[in-house]
Amino acid sequence: MQQTGTIRAFSSLYFSTFLMVLGAGLLTTYLGLFLAKEQVDPLWIGALMSFYYLGLVLGSKVGHKLIARVGHIRAFVASAGLVTASALGHGLIPDLTFWLLLRFMVGMGMMCQYMVLESWLNEQADNHQRGTVFASYMIVSYFGMVAGQLVIGSFPELGLEPLFLVAIGFALSIVPIGITRRIHPAPLHSAPLQITTFWRRMPQSLTTITVAGIIVGAFYGLAPAYISNTGLPNEKVALFMSVTIIAGLLAQWPMGKLSDRIPRSRLLRTNSALLTLVVLLIALLPLSGTLLLLATFFFGFLAFSLYPIATALANQHAEQHERVSLSAVILLTFGIGACFGPLLASALMQVLGNFMLYGFMGLCSFVLFLRLQRVNYSQKQAARIVAAQQSDDYVMASSDVFSSPLAAALDPRVDEQMVQEQMLEPKTEPPPSEPARVHQPESSHDQSSVAQEPASQHEPALTATPEAIEKDSAEHEETVANEQSLVADDEKAETEVTPAAQSSEDDEADTIVTRLAKRQQQDKTD
């Protein structure tokens, strides 16, 4: 009931999102199929997709200023008008150079629309239902994308009709926003970007987001042309794209739950390794029919879950006041990757063949796996060095435990009864008939003169039997042996790595105090 009420409260924003994404998905697939049908160079197809993502990247700055100046609703209407005109321009002027400009304008306009919708949802959603609000937003977006792929199957001739539907979708997306009765959101406030700082602190997250942008951008831009070049009809192309996108939709919930149970960095490494195997199978094996659909399902499941897991890992290591700036850096990083992905993949397809689309994505996922492994190893090594430095700060006490009774009381290797006797024993005063001697600093002359005096002129400070001397000597030798054993244990502990330290980068080495306590317990047992 609560989820139904949430969807109803934001129904106008969700409906606008559905129509907008439907038009965007339809336009992207249509252009890919149309250019493949006209046997256009794959490099041009990749360039068109790259200019679209370039518009998304630069549109974040333009959209922010536009929303701050005229408000959310007016900014959305203006952006929708720009995208509608750009979509129709593809049918009026069939020139690839001009289409680059049109794709750039579509990217800028859609980024502004995304900013209006997401900032509106983020501001007016309560904290206890924020997750439900954005989960519903993502589900509506995926359904809009799938609907756009299915619509293209109704136009096998690839005439101007799909462009008209794209324009209709963007034009109708204005209506729910224009008639909504929800409170107008507050103006946006800028946040400074800390790109270098975040890259140093979150190398695994931002590297994954970059590679995810490369893979997703290459897939959306070139997958329709890739499937069309294999000889499949447009209906099969639409089915192929729909299965991949639905797999990405279905991956969000289980992968999100899994990332809450196991370390996200480990999940990213596993994901990238499995993704490498899947895309290499698609690239190297002649799959068709059900096997091809099954393979692209696993591809979508793994590829479209990289971005949300990496985003969650980045926010895990960010402070609350850094979240706005981090979100901007994440979007910028993803957009840059999506700009270069189609260009690089199309160049390889032109030189080496059609299969290099998935070969390129497999290479990217493999490089990501190696990078994550290296960063994880470096972080573990740094943690071990810090733990070793903390252990080296401990200073061993003097070997002469009898130099201070209080210090000896703190040493668990010393007999407590003997320490108490030394601490409670009163000082021995010199006899009244013998005046106390005043000790002067020693020199070689004083030592020789004292040694030549008769023994009867000196009062011995301590008298002891041979049995007591032998007992004290044995105890001292035992103490020295115990200390040497402890030092050997410390040196061995510094060179060995326990299994727990190998499985978790957060484990710390045992301290010397802990080992002394264990040895005391063992001595008492013996």
XYZ file of C-alpha atoms in Angstrom:
526
model
C 0.000 0.000 0.000
C 2.800 2.403 0.844
C 4.571 1.707 -2.460
C 1.314 2.241 -4.369
C 0.832 5.578 -2.610
C 4.387 6.597 -3.452
C 3.934 5.807 -7.150
C 0.645 7.696 -7.195
C 2.200 10.739 -5.491
C 4.913 11.005 -8.162
C 2.872 9.603 -11.053
C 3.267 12.728 -13.190
C 7.071 12.616 -12.914
C 7.136 8.880 -13.604
C 4.910 9.233 -16.675
C 7.127 11.979 -18.076
C 10.173 9.780 -17.449
C 8.588 6.845 -19.298
C 7.751 8.906 -22.398
C 11.153 10.607 -22.438
C 13.182 7.390 -22.122
C 10.952 5.640 -24.674
C 11.805 8.332 -27.216
C 15.517 8.242 -26.361
C 15.767 4.452 -26.647
C 13.838 4.423 -29.904
C 16.056 7.139 -31.413
C 19.316 5.412 -30.450
C 18.313 2.029 -31.866
C 16.801 3.571 -34.992
C 19.977 5.463 -35.853
C 22.145 2.383 -35.335
C 19.957 0.202 -37.577
C 19.493 2.901 -40.212
C 23.221 3.548 -40.563
C 23.981 -0.187 -40.660
C 21.368 -0.603 -43.402
C 23.023 2.190 -45.401
C 26.407 0.464 -44.840
C 27.876 3.502 -43.129
C 31.370 3.178 -41.685
C 31.163 1.869 -38.058
C 33.436 4.735 -37.028
C 30.643 7.193 -37.836
C 28.164 5.169 -35.777
C 30.510 5.261 -32.796
C 31.153 8.978 -33.273
C 27.416 9.743 -33.211
C 27.037 7.895 -29.913
C 30.119 9.591 -28.481
C 28.753 13.038 -29.304
C 25.517 12.118 -27.546
C 27.388 11.279 -24.334
C 29.557 14.351 -24.739
C 26.345 16.368 -24.722
C 25.312 14.579 -21.530
C 28.606 15.484 -19.844
C 28.580 19.161 -20.803
C 24.837 19.413 -20.344
C 25.178 18.976 -16.592
C 26.760 22.432 -16.285
C 24.358 24.091 -18.722
C 21.347 22.403 -17.170
C 22.332 23.486 -13.676
C 22.512 27.138 -14.709
C 19.252 26.899 -16.652
C 17.342 25.368 -13.735
C 18.764 27.943 -11.323
C 17.687 30.778 -13.624
C 14.172 29.795 -14.804
C 13.103 26.964 -12.498
C 12.468 23.255 -12.955
C 9.300 23.255 -15.061
C 10.436 25.884 -17.567
C 13.841 24.218 -17.892
C 12.180 20.857 -18.586
C 9.867 22.349 -21.228
C 12.725 24.164 -22.976
C 14.905 21.049 -23.010
C 12.094 18.857 -24.338
C 11.510 21.341 -27.161
C 15.211 21.267 -28.068
C 15.296 17.456 -28.141
C 12.097 17.263 -30.214
C 13.488 19.620 -32.846
C 16.811 17.753 -32.936
C 15.076 14.396 -33.441
C 13.078 15.719 -36.395
C 16.238 17.283 -37.810
C 17.645 13.802 -38.503
C 14.917 13.285 -41.088
C 15.162 16.723 -42.663
C 18.936 16.905 -43.241
C 20.526 13.472 -43.942
C 24.108 14.626 -43.396
C 26.359 12.776 -40.946
C 28.331 15.859 -39.949
C 25.119 17.697 -39.132
C 23.884 14.633 -37.247
C 26.885 14.914 -34.925
C 25.628 18.341 -33.869
C 22.075 17.015 -33.490
C 23.220 14.145 -31.259
C 25.171 16.592 -29.127
C 22.044 18.758 -28.722
C 19.949 15.715 -27.805
C 22.478 14.787 -25.110
C 22.486 18.277 -23.599
C 18.688 18.499 -23.570
C 18.215 15.067 -22.022
C 20.768 15.752 -19.290
C 18.791 18.841 -18.290
C 15.594 16.775 -18.228
C 17.249 14.103 -16.081
C 18.464 16.762 -13.653
C 14.959 18.232 -13.347
C 13.353 14.852 -12.638
C 15.968 13.498 -10.233
C 16.400 16.709 -8.240
C 12.613 17.007 -7.970
C 12.283 13.430 -6.692
C 15.254 13.799 -4.351
C 13.903 16.960 -2.720
C 10.274 15.968 -2.198
C 10.748 12.309 -1.249
C 10.689 11.611 2.491
C 13.691 9.856 3.997
C 11.714 6.739 4.903
C 10.515 6.284 1.294
C 13.462 7.648 -0.670
C 14.650 4.183 -1.675
C 11.208 3.210 -2.935
C 10.868 6.460 -4.873
C 14.150 6.038 -6.747
C 13.674 2.292 -7.244
C 10.358 3.053 -8.932
C 12.086 5.726 -11.013
C 14.703 3.240 -12.239
C 12.068 0.599 -13.024
C 10.038 3.091 -15.063
C 13.211 4.100 -16.933
C 14.032 0.505 -17.818
C 10.484 -0.181 -19.005
C 10.625 2.935 -21.174
C 13.882 1.745 -22.718
C 12.451 -1.723 -23.400
C 9.315 -0.208 -24.939
C 11.474 1.837 -27.295
C 13.258 -1.324 -28.482
C 9.981 -3.140 -29.092
C 8.465 -0.251 -31.060
C 11.302 -0.307 -33.587
C 10.278 -3.837 -34.556
C 7.029 -2.468 -36.003
C 8.944 -0.480 -38.641
C 11.145 -2.921 -40.583
C 11.598 -0.454 -43.444
C 13.208 2.144 -41.137
C 11.525 5.142 -42.721
C 10.745 8.468 -41.071
C 7.934 7.063 -38.915
C 10.221 6.198 -35.940
C 11.522 9.778 -35.893
C 7.957 11.057 -35.698
C 7.288 8.742 -32.742
C 10.436 10.008 -31.022
C 9.256 13.590 -31.424
C 5.782 12.658 -30.149
C 7.267 10.969 -27.076
C 9.365 13.980 -26.082
C 6.513 16.400 -26.800
C 4.053 14.415 -24.662
C 6.561 14.206 -21.795
C 5.931 17.927 -21.217
C 2.243 17.424 -20.416
C 2.468 15.579 -17.047
C 5.129 18.001 -15.791
C 3.163 21.035 -16.970
C -0.098 20.081 -15.220
C 1.332 18.630 -12.007
C 0.031 20.038 -8.727
C 3.111 19.130 -6.727
C 5.062 21.879 -4.984
C 7.739 23.482 -7.125
C 11.185 22.336 -5.885
C 13.781 24.753 -4.559
C 16.553 26.049 -6.879
C 19.718 23.986 -7.220
C 22.956 24.980 -5.503
C 26.354 24.292 -7.010
C 28.897 22.035 -5.334
C 32.663 22.157 -6.029
C 34.143 19.166 -7.842
C 36.994 17.309 -6.117
C 37.986 14.963 -8.915
C 41.620 14.381 -7.911
C 40.749 13.874 -4.248
C 38.064 11.308 -4.993
C 40.298 9.434 -7.442
C 42.983 9.051 -4.754
C 40.500 7.903 -2.126
C 38.230 5.740 -4.303
C 40.326 4.226 -7.118
C 38.325 0.996 -7.326
C 34.938 2.724 -7.541
C 35.839 5.361 -10.125
C 37.825 2.922 -12.267
C 34.807 0.613 -12.366
C 32.485 3.501 -13.236
C 34.774 4.538 -16.103
C 34.850 1.018 -17.550
C 31.091 0.682 -17.048
C 30.616 3.853 -19.095
C 32.853 2.488 -21.851
C 30.958 -0.816 -22.027
C 27.439 0.637 -21.781
C 28.190 3.377 -24.312
C 29.655 0.895 -26.788
C 26.715 -1.473 -26.353
C 23.938 1.076 -26.844
C 25.682 2.688 -29.776
C 26.944 -0.345 -31.698
C 24.993 -3.447 -30.603
C 22.094 -2.802 -33.040
C 24.557 -2.521 -35.928
C 26.450 -5.593 -34.685
C 23.324 -7.783 -34.675
C 22.100 -6.360 -37.969
C 25.425 -7.215 -39.626
C 24.956 -10.863 -38.634
C 21.937 -11.033 -40.944
C 19.135 -10.985 -38.369
C 15.964 -8.993 -39.150
C 14.997 -5.869 -37.220
C 12.483 -7.810 -35.111
C 15.303 -10.021 -33.798
C 17.462 -6.972 -33.170
C 14.707 -5.431 -31.054
C 14.326 -8.706 -29.134
C 18.089 -8.896 -28.557
C 18.225 -5.369 -27.155
C 15.101 -5.906 -25.029
C 16.450 -9.094 -23.422
C 19.715 -7.341 -22.515
C 17.965 -4.351 -20.947
C 15.478 -6.543 -19.040
C 18.430 -8.505 -17.635
C 19.920 -5.239 -16.387
C 16.610 -4.397 -14.742
C 16.361 -7.795 -13.040
C 19.956 -7.538 -11.794
C 19.390 -4.436 -9.680
C 17.618 -6.006 -6.694
C 19.632 -9.259 -6.190
C 22.988 -7.597 -6.826
C 22.066 -4.794 -4.444
C 21.184 -7.292 -1.728
C 24.371 -9.237 -2.390
C 26.489 -6.091 -2.130
C 25.080 -5.524 1.368
C 26.194 -8.981 2.508
C 29.699 -9.365 1.061
C 32.459 -6.772 0.484
C 31.617 -4.679 -2.568
C 35.213 -4.633 -3.788
C 35.231 -8.434 -3.880
C 31.874 -8.435 -5.674
C 33.238 -6.060 -8.321
C 36.249 -8.304 -8.939
C 34.029 -11.356 -9.312
C 31.624 -9.468 -11.564
C 34.384 -8.245 -13.880
C 35.921 -11.731 -14.136
C 32.583 -13.345 -15.056
C 31.789 -10.534 -17.485
C 35.102 -11.148 -19.255
C 34.202 -14.802 -19.808
C 30.696 -14.024 -21.089
C 31.689 -11.357 -23.619
C 34.575 -13.456 -24.927
C 32.161 -16.339 -25.506
C 29.879 -14.032 -27.507
C 32.830 -12.669 -29.483
C 34.565 -15.959 -30.293
C 31.746 -18.510 -30.604
C 29.136 -18.511 -33.412
C 26.121 -18.240 -31.113
C 22.624 -17.873 -32.494
C 19.002 -18.232 -31.471
C 18.346 -19.143 -27.852
C 22.046 -19.422 -26.964
C 22.681 -15.875 -28.162
C 19.731 -14.532 -26.160
C 20.908 -16.435 -23.069
C 24.436 -15.081 -23.461
C 23.261 -11.486 -23.856
C 21.005 -11.942 -20.815
C 24.027 -12.782 -18.658
C 25.927 -9.930 -20.276
C 23.210 -7.431 -19.340
C 22.939 -8.880 -15.835
C 26.655 -8.365 -15.179
C 27.391 -5.228 -17.216
C 24.473 -3.132 -15.965
C 25.200 -3.962 -12.316
C 28.767 -2.583 -12.362
C 27.651 1.039 -12.086
C 25.279 0.739 -9.066
C 27.709 -1.439 -7.076
C 30.600 0.940 -7.728
C 28.415 3.915 -6.804
C 27.453 2.262 -3.516
C 31.125 1.517 -2.782
C 32.086 5.141 -3.465
C 29.366 6.523 -1.180
C 30.451 4.050 1.491
C 33.784 5.903 1.788
C 32.383 9.450 1.474
C 31.314 11.840 4.213
C 27.814 13.280 4.240
C 28.913 16.738 3.082
C 30.780 15.202 0.124
C 27.810 13.361 -1.398
C 26.697 16.114 -3.801
C 30.195 16.649 -5.185
C 30.734 12.893 -5.404
C 27.526 12.443 -7.418
C 28.727 15.032 -9.927
C 32.132 13.326 -10.220
C 30.466 9.935 -10.740
C 28.245 11.247 -13.547
C 31.190 13.026 -15.158
C 33.359 9.907 -14.971
C 30.655 7.695 -16.458
C 29.995 10.203 -19.236
C 33.668 10.424 -20.191
C 33.892 6.643 -20.404
C 30.718 6.503 -22.495
C 32.196 9.112 -24.873
C 35.314 7.083 -25.649
C 33.722 3.613 -25.634
C 31.828 3.849 -28.952
C 34.748 5.561 -30.691
C 37.302 2.922 -29.700
C 34.977 -0.011 -30.346
C 33.920 1.258 -33.771
C 37.548 1.782 -34.796
C 38.395 -1.808 -33.845
C 35.307 -3.104 -35.649
C 36.364 -1.271 -38.789
C 39.893 -2.707 -38.717
C 39.432 -6.229 -37.316
C 35.805 -7.091 -37.935
C 32.319 -7.115 -36.453
C 33.217 -9.445 -33.560
C 35.528 -6.835 -32.018
C 32.577 -5.075 -30.366
C 32.422 -7.811 -27.748
C 36.150 -8.439 -28.001
C 36.751 -4.818 -27.023
C 34.292 -5.044 -24.124
C 35.973 -8.261 -22.975
C 39.361 -6.541 -23.026
C 37.969 -3.652 -20.965
C 36.446 -5.956 -18.340
C 39.692 -7.965 -18.114
C 41.750 -4.788 -17.618
C 39.249 -3.749 -14.951
C 39.727 -7.077 -13.159
C 43.524 -6.682 -13.183
C 43.267 -3.102 -11.958
C 40.949 -4.056 -9.096
C 43.254 -6.901 -8.097
C 46.266 -4.591 -8.040
C 44.520 -1.893 -6.015
C 43.229 -4.469 -3.552
C 46.737 -5.936 -3.133
C 48.244 -2.465 -2.614
C 45.657 -1.627 0.032
C 46.382 -4.871 1.886
C 50.121 -4.191 1.791
C 49.557 -0.681 3.149
C 47.426 -2.082 5.965
C 50.157 -4.578 6.888
C 52.812 -1.854 6.938
C 50.679 0.285 9.243
C 50.083 -2.686 11.534
C 53.817 -3.461 11.612
C 54.674 0.149 12.443
C 52.187 0.134 15.291
C 53.755 -3.080 16.571
C 57.293 -1.631 16.337
C 56.323 1.284 18.585
C 56.363 -1.088 21.606
C 59.642 -0.854 23.586
C 60.899 -3.851 25.557
C 61.772 -3.365 29.211
C 65.283 -3.787 30.613
C 66.510 -7.345 31.035
C 67.406 -6.643 34.673
C 63.963 -7.129 36.204
C 65.328 -6.689 39.716
C 66.452 -3.090 39.088
C 63.015 -1.843 40.211
C 60.512 -3.890 42.247
C 57.599 -1.941 40.733
C 58.766 -2.659 37.179
C 59.224 -6.285 38.088
C 55.663 -6.411 39.408
C 54.410 -5.529 35.937
C 56.362 -8.384 34.333
C 54.273 -11.601 34.332
C 57.423 -13.741 34.168
C 58.541 -12.815 37.724
C 57.372 -14.592 40.847
C 54.802 -12.356 42.583
C 55.740 -13.581 46.089
C 59.379 -12.601 45.582
C 58.360 -9.136 44.317
C 56.146 -8.536 47.343
C 58.960 -9.521 49.699
C 61.307 -7.024 47.993
C 58.729 -4.209 48.129
C 57.846 -4.812 51.802
C 61.391 -5.447 53.077
C 62.608 -2.435 55.227
C 65.897 -0.728 54.569
C 68.898 -1.885 56.656
C 70.480 1.005 58.578
C 74.251 0.911 59.263
C 75.345 -0.002 62.848
C 75.709 2.976 65.228
C 79.371 2.249 65.801
C 80.106 2.302 62.067
C 79.561 5.710 60.392
C 77.902 5.679 57.016
C 80.304 5.947 54.167
C 79.940 8.662 51.583
C 80.339 7.267 48.046
C 82.357 9.392 45.646
C 82.430 9.078 41.863
C 84.536 6.149 40.862
C 87.855 6.405 39.054
C 90.644 4.035 38.242
C 92.805 5.432 41.130
C 90.030 4.911 43.698
C 89.436 1.359 42.562
C 93.114 0.420 42.836
C 93.475 1.947 46.302
C 90.410 0.200 47.602
C 91.529 -3.088 46.214
C 94.856 -2.818 48.147
C 93.207 -2.215 51.546
C 92.838 -5.118 53.967
C 89.546 -6.965 53.842
C 88.930 -6.347 57.569
C 88.541 -2.602 57.004
C 85.408 -3.041 54.776
C 81.900 -4.061 55.855
C 80.247 -6.180 53.132
C 76.918 -4.777 51.880
C 75.362 -8.231 51.403
C 76.252 -11.716 52.576
C 74.950 -14.762 50.754
C 75.438 -18.498 50.895
C 76.663 -20.445 47.866
C 73.221 -22.078 47.561
C 71.490 -18.637 47.308
C 74.019 -17.396 44.761
C 73.477 -20.498 42.633
C 69.670 -20.076 42.861
C 69.834 -16.388 41.821
C 72.101 -17.247 38.910
C 69.710 -19.953 37.688
C 66.727 -17.605 37.918
C 68.603 -14.902 35.990
C 69.566 -17.353 33.241
C 65.941 -18.529 32.984
C 64.751 -14.904 32.675
C 67.260 -14.150 29.899
C 66.191 -17.300 28.043
C 62.527 -16.299 28.262
C 63.304 -12.847 26.871
C 65.290 -14.301 23.984
C 62.368 -16.592 23.183
C 60.001 -13.607 23.145
C 62.295 -11.657 20.786
C 62.450 -14.658 18.444
C 58.653 -14.895 18.472
C 58.394 -11.183 17.617
C 60.775 -11.513 14.661
C 58.845 -14.531 13.400
C 55.526 -12.700 13.713
C 56.874 -9.770 11.657
C 57.826 -12.036 8.736
C 54.802 -14.362 8.729
C 51.277 -13.478 7.566
C 48.401 -15.263 9.259
C 45.515 -16.654 7.177
C 43.218 -14.091 8.733
C 45.416 -11.259 7.479
C 45.350 -12.769 4.000
C 41.528 -12.986 3.924
C 40.769 -9.525 5.308
C 42.602 -6.268 4.698
C 41.308 -4.850 7.978
C 43.011 -7.409 10.363
C 45.828 -6.207 12.660
C 48.874 -8.013 13.989
C 48.877 -9.292 17.586
C 50.701 -7.022 20.038
C 53.553 -8.074 22.301
C 51.397 -7.516 25.377
C 48.930 -10.145 24.130
C 51.708 -12.668 23.576
C 53.115 -11.990 27.063
C 49.683 -12.685 28.532
C 49.470 -15.962 26.610
C 52.950 -16.980 27.829
C 52.001 -16.145 31.443
C 48.930 -18.352 31.188
C 51.053 -21.154 29.703
C 53.631 -20.818 32.521
C 50.887 -21.025 35.153
C 49.496 -24.139 33.467
C 52.944 -25.753 33.439
